[in-house]
Short mmCIF file of C-alpha atoms in Angstrom, two decimals:
data_model
loop_
_atom_site.label_atom_id
_atom_site.label_comp_id
_atom_site.label_asym_id
_atom_site.label_seq_id
_atom_site.Cartn_x
_atom_site.Cartn_y
_atom_site.Cartn_z
CA GLN A 1 28.98 27.05 -2.04
CA VAL A 2 28.73 24.02 -4.54
CA GLN A 3 25.69 22.05 -4.23
CA LEU A 4 24.99 18.80 -6.15
CA VAL A 5 21.48 17.83 -7.07
CA GLU A 6 20.63 14.29 -8.32
CA SER A 7 17.73 13.21 -10.12
CA GLY A 8 16.31 10.27 -12.28
CA GLY A 9 15.79 7.66 -9.38
CA GLY A 10 12.75 5.79 -9.10
CA LEU A 11 11.07 2.25 -9.23
CA VAL A 12 12.05 0.03 -12.08
CA GLN A 13 11.32 -3.53 -12.82
CA PRO A 14 14.43 -5.96 -13.18
CA GLY A 15 15.89 -5.80 -16.45
CA GLY A 16 15.08 -2.05 -17.00
CA SER A 17 17.15 1.17 -17.20
CA LEU A 18 17.53 4.19 -15.41
CA ARG A 19 19.67 7.26 -16.02
CA LEU A 20 20.75 9.30 -12.98
CA SER A 21 21.63 12.89 -13.41
CA CYS A 22 23.74 15.00 -10.96
CA VAL A 23 23.85 18.82 -11.56
CA ALA A 24 26.30 20.84 -9.75
CA SER A 25 25.69 24.51 -8.96
CA GLY A 26 28.14 27.19 -7.56
CA TYR A 27 31.57 27.92 -8.14
CA ILE A 28 33.96 25.30 -9.37
CA PHE A 29 37.38 26.21 -10.47
CA ALA A 30 38.21 22.78 -11.98
CA ILE A 31 36.45 19.34 -11.56
CA THR A 32 39.17 16.61 -10.79
CA SER A 33 37.05 13.64 -10.52
CA MET A 34 33.23 12.79 -10.82
CA GLY A 35 31.70 9.53 -9.36
CA TRP A 36 28.65 7.62 -8.21
CA TYR A 37 28.34 5.87 -5.01
CA ARG A 38 25.42 3.95 -3.62
CA GLN A 39 24.35 2.60 -0.24
CA ALA A 40 21.96 -0.16 0.36
CA PRO A 41 20.06 -0.63 3.47
CA GLY A 42 22.31 -2.03 6.31
CA LYS A 43 25.38 -1.82 4.18
CA GLU A 44 28.24 0.61 3.82
CA ARG A 45 28.64 3.12 1.12
CA GLU A 46 30.32 1.77 -2.06
CA LEU A 47 31.81 2.99 -5.19
CA VAL A 48 29.57 2.39 -8.22
CA ALA A 49 31.61 4.44 -11.15
CA THR A 50 34.12 6.96 -11.17
CA GLU A 51 35.70 9.03 -13.78
CA ASN A 52 39.23 10.85 -13.30
CA ARG A 53 38.79 14.45 -14.63
CA PRO A 54 36.37 14.88 -17.38
CA GLY A 55 37.06 12.48 -20.15
CA GLY A 56 39.69 10.89 -18.18
CA SER A 57 39.95 7.03 -17.04
CA LYS A 58 36.69 5.35 -15.72
CA ASN A 59 36.49 2.81 -12.99
CA TYR A 60 33.44 0.58 -12.29
CA ALA A 61 32.60 -1.68 -9.47
CA ASP A 62 32.84 -5.44 -10.92
CA SER A 63 29.44 -5.95 -10.04
CA VAL A 64 28.16 -3.22 -12.86
CA LYS A 65 30.69 -3.58 -15.32
CA GLY A 66 29.13 -3.76 -18.80
CA ARG A 67 25.78 -2.46 -17.53
CA PHE A 68 26.33 0.98 -16.18
CA THR A 69 28.19 3.84 -17.77
CA ILE A 70 29.41 7.10 -16.24
CA SER A 71 29.57 10.31 -18.46
CA GLY A 72 29.88 13.96 -17.76
CA ASP A 73 28.86 17.12 -19.50
CA THR A 74 31.40 19.82 -18.22
CA SER A 75 29.58 22.65 -20.11
CA LYS A 76 26.83 21.84 -17.85
CA ASN A 77 28.63 20.63 -14.69
CA THR A 78 26.43 17.39 -15.07
CA VAL A 79 27.57 13.93 -14.29
CA TYR A 80 25.32 11.15 -15.55
CA LEU A 81 24.85 7.38 -14.78
CA GLN A 82 23.12 5.32 -17.24
CA MET A 83 22.02 1.95 -15.65
CA ASP A 84 20.98 -1.11 -17.71
CA SER A 85 19.80 -4.43 -16.99
CA LEU A 86 19.02 -3.59 -13.50
CA THR A 87 18.53 -6.23 -10.78
CA HIS A 88 17.30 -6.33 -7.32
CA LYS A 89 20.98 -5.95 -6.05
CA ASN A 90 20.98 -2.52 -7.40
CA THR A 91 18.52 -1.24 -4.93
CA ALA A 92 20.06 1.47 -3.02
CA VAL A 93 20.46 5.13 -2.55
CA TYR A 94 22.76 6.55 -5.21
CA TYR A 95 25.07 9.43 -4.38
CA CYS A 96 26.72 11.86 -6.81
CA HIS A 97 30.39 12.92 -5.86
CA ILE A 98 32.57 15.54 -7.54
CA GLY A 99 36.05 16.34 -6.54
CA ALA A 100 37.20 19.60 -7.42
CA GLU A 101 40.06 22.24 -7.39
CA GLN A 102 38.69 25.31 -5.92
CA LYS A 103 40.82 28.64 -6.13
CA TYR A 104 40.66 31.14 -3.30
CA GLY A 105 42.82 34.13 -4.47
CA ASN A 106 46.17 32.57 -5.10
CA THR A 107 45.32 29.26 -3.45
CA ILE A 108 44.03 26.10 -4.88
CA LYS A 109 42.48 23.87 -2.48
CA THR A 110 41.13 20.47 -3.15
CA GLU A 111 37.45 19.78 -2.01
CA SER A 112 34.94 17.08 -2.01
CA PHE A 113 30.99 17.59 -2.69
CA TRP A 114 28.31 15.31 -2.30
CA GLY A 115 24.68 15.03 -3.40
CA GLN A 116 21.52 14.37 -1.21
CA GLY A 117 21.19 10.92 -2.68
CA THR A 118 18.48 9.52 -5.01
CA GLN A 119 16.73 6.35 -4.16
CA VAL A 120 16.84 3.51 -6.84
CA THR A 121 14.32 0.68 -6.27
CA VAL A 122 14.43 -2.31 -8.45
CA SER A 123 11.31 -4.64 -8.11
CA SER A 124 8.72 -6.45 -9.83
#
């Protein structure tokens, strides 16, 4: 069973930076997408950044373009989110997501995995 564990969240002052990490453990045949999502209190979960297949195209929410960077290290099955110039609006629980192709015998299935979330609080 694949498990994702996020780390790197915490309390940071406005204008500061944080780097989130997400390590995937367990069997993964092929990663098809990596992403970070967030959910603020009273709001729906929203996309922050995604990368289609390691080294593929990247997509960012308009509100984080130029400040956040998603990257991955496939050798470590790890996804990162570098967050700079943080503001109060970035306060949320951040969730890591990995889309993967899993091979079971001769069958390949597309599966989706989520981390448990890490809290990011931007406050002075």
